[in-house]
Structures are given as structure tokens and as C-alpha cells.
JSON list of C-alpha atoms in Angstrom, two decimals:
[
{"chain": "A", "resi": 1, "resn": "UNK", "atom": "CA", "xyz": [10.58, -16.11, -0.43]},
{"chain": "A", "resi": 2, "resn": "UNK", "atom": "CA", "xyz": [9.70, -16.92, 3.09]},
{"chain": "A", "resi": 3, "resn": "UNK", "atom": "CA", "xyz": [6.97, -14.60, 3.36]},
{"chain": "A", "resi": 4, "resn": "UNK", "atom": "CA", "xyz": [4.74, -16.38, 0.92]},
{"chain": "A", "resi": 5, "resn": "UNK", "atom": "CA", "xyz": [5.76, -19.78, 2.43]},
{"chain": "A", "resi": 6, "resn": "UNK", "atom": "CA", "xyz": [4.15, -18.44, 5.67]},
{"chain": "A", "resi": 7, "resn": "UNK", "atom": "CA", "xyz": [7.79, -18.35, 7.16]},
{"chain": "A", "resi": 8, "resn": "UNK", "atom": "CA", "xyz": [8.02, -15.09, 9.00]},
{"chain": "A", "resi": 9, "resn": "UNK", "atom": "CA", "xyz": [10.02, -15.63, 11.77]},
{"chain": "A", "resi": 10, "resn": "UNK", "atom": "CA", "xyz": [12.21, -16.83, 9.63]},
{"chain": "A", "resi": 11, "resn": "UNK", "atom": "CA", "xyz": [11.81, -13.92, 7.01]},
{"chain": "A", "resi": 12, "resn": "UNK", "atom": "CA", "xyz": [12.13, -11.36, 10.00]},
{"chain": "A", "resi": 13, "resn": "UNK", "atom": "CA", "xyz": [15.72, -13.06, 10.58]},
{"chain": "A", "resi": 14, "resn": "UNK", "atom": "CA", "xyz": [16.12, -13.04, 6.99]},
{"chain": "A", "resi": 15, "resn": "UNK", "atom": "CA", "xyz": [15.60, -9.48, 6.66]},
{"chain": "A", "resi": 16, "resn": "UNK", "atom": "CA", "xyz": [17.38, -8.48, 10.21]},
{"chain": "A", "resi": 17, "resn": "UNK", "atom": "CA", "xyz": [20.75, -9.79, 8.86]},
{"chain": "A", "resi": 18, "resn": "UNK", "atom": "CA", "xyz": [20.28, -8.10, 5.32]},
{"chain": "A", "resi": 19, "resn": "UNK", "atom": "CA", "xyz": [19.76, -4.64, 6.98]},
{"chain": "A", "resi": 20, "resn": "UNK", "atom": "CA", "xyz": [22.69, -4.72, 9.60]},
{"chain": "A", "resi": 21, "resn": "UNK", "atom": "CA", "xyz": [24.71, -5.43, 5.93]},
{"chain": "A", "resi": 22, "resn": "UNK", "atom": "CA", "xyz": [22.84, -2.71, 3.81]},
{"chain": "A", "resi": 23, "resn": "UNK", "atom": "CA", "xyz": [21.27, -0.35, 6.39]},
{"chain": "A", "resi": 24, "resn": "UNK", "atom": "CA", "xyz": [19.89, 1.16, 3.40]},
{"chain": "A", "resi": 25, "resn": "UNK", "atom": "CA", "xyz": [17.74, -1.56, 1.37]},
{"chain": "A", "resi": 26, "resn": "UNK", "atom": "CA", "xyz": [14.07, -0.17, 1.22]},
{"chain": "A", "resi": 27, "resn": "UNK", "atom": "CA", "xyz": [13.16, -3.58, 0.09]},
{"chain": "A", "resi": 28, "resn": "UNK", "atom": "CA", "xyz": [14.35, -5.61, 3.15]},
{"chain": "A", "resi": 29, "resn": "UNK", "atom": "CA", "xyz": [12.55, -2.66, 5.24]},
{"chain": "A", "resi": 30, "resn": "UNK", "atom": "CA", "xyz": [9.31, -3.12, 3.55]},
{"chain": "A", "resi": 31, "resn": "UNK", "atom": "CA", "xyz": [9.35, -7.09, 3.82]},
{"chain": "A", "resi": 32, "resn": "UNK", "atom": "CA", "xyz": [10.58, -7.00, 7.25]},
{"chain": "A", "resi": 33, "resn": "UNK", "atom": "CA", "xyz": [7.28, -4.78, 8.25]},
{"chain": "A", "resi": 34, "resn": "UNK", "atom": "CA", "xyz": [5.13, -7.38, 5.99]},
{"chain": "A", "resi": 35, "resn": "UNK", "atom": "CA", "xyz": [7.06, -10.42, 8.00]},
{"chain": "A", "resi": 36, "resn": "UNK", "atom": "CA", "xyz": [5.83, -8.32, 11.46]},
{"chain": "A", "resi": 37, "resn": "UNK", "atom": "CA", "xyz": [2.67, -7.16, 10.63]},
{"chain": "A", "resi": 38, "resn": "UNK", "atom": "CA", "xyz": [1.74, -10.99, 10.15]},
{"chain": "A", "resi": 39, "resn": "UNK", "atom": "CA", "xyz": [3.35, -11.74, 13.47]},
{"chain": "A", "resi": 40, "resn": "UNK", "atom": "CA", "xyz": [0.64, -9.70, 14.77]},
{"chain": "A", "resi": 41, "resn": "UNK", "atom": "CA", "xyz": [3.69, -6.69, 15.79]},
{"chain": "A", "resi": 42, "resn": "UNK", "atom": "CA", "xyz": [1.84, -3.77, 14.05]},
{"chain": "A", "resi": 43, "resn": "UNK", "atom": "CA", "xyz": [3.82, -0.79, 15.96]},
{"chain": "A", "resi": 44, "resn": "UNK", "atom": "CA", "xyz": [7.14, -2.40, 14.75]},
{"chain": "A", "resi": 45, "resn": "UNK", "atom": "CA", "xyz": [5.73, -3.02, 11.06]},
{"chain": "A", "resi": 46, "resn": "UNK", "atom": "CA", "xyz": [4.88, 0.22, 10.93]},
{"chain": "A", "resi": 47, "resn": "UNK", "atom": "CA", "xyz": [8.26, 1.48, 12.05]},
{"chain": "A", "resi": 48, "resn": "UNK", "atom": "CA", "xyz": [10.08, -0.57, 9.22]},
{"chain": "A", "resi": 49, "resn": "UNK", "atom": "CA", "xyz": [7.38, 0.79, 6.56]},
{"chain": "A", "resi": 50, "resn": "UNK", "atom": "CA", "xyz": [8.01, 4.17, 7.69]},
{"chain": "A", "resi": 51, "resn": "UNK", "atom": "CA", "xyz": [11.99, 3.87, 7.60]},
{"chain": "A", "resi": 52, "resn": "UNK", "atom": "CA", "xyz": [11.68, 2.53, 4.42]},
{"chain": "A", "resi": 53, "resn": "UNK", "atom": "CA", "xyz": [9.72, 5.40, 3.15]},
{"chain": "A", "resi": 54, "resn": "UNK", "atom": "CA", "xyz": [11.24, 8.02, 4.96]},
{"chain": "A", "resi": 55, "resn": "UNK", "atom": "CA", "xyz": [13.14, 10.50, 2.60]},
{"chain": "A", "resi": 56, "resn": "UNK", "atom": "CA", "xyz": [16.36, 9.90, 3.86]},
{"chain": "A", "resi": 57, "resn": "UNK", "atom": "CA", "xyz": [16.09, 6.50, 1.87]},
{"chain": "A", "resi": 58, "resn": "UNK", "atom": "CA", "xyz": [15.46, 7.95, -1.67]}
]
């Protein structure tokens, strides 16, 4: 995965285009927050860990 090869600009795209096809996917949520958080974009990885934990996505 691109996260662990230090790729996150690449794993943020990764993950944009698998959410605009499953709006849904708690996983792509959760590694697009880990892909921002290392891009230093803490208010926006927290947004994507909180979508993907809201209860709507249960």
C-alpha cells in the first residue's frame, strides 16, 4: 500500500477516487485521514476519521 511506502499524496489520490466510487468504504476513510495526518493536514484527517466512524457508516 502506498501509505507504508511513504506515498501519501499518492495514497490521498488513491483513496479520493475510491470514495467518489463507494461513498461508503470506512476503510478508504480511515487511510485517507492516515495519508493526511502525515501530510501534516490534521483538521482534514480528523474529518475523514470522524466520517468513517460516524454512525451513519455502520
Amino acid at each position: 500500500m502506498l501509505i507504508y511506502l511513504e506515498r501519501y499524496e499518492e495514497a490521498l489520490e488513491s483513496c479520493d477516487r475510491a470514495i467518489a466510487i463507494y461513498p461508503d468504504d470506512q476503510e478508504a476513510w480511515i487511510f485517507r485521514g492516515v495519508a493526511l495526518q502525515r501530510l501534516g493536514r490534521f483538521k482534514l484527517a480528523y474529518a475523514s476519521y470522524e466520517h468513517a466512524t460516524s454512525p451513519e457508516q455502520a
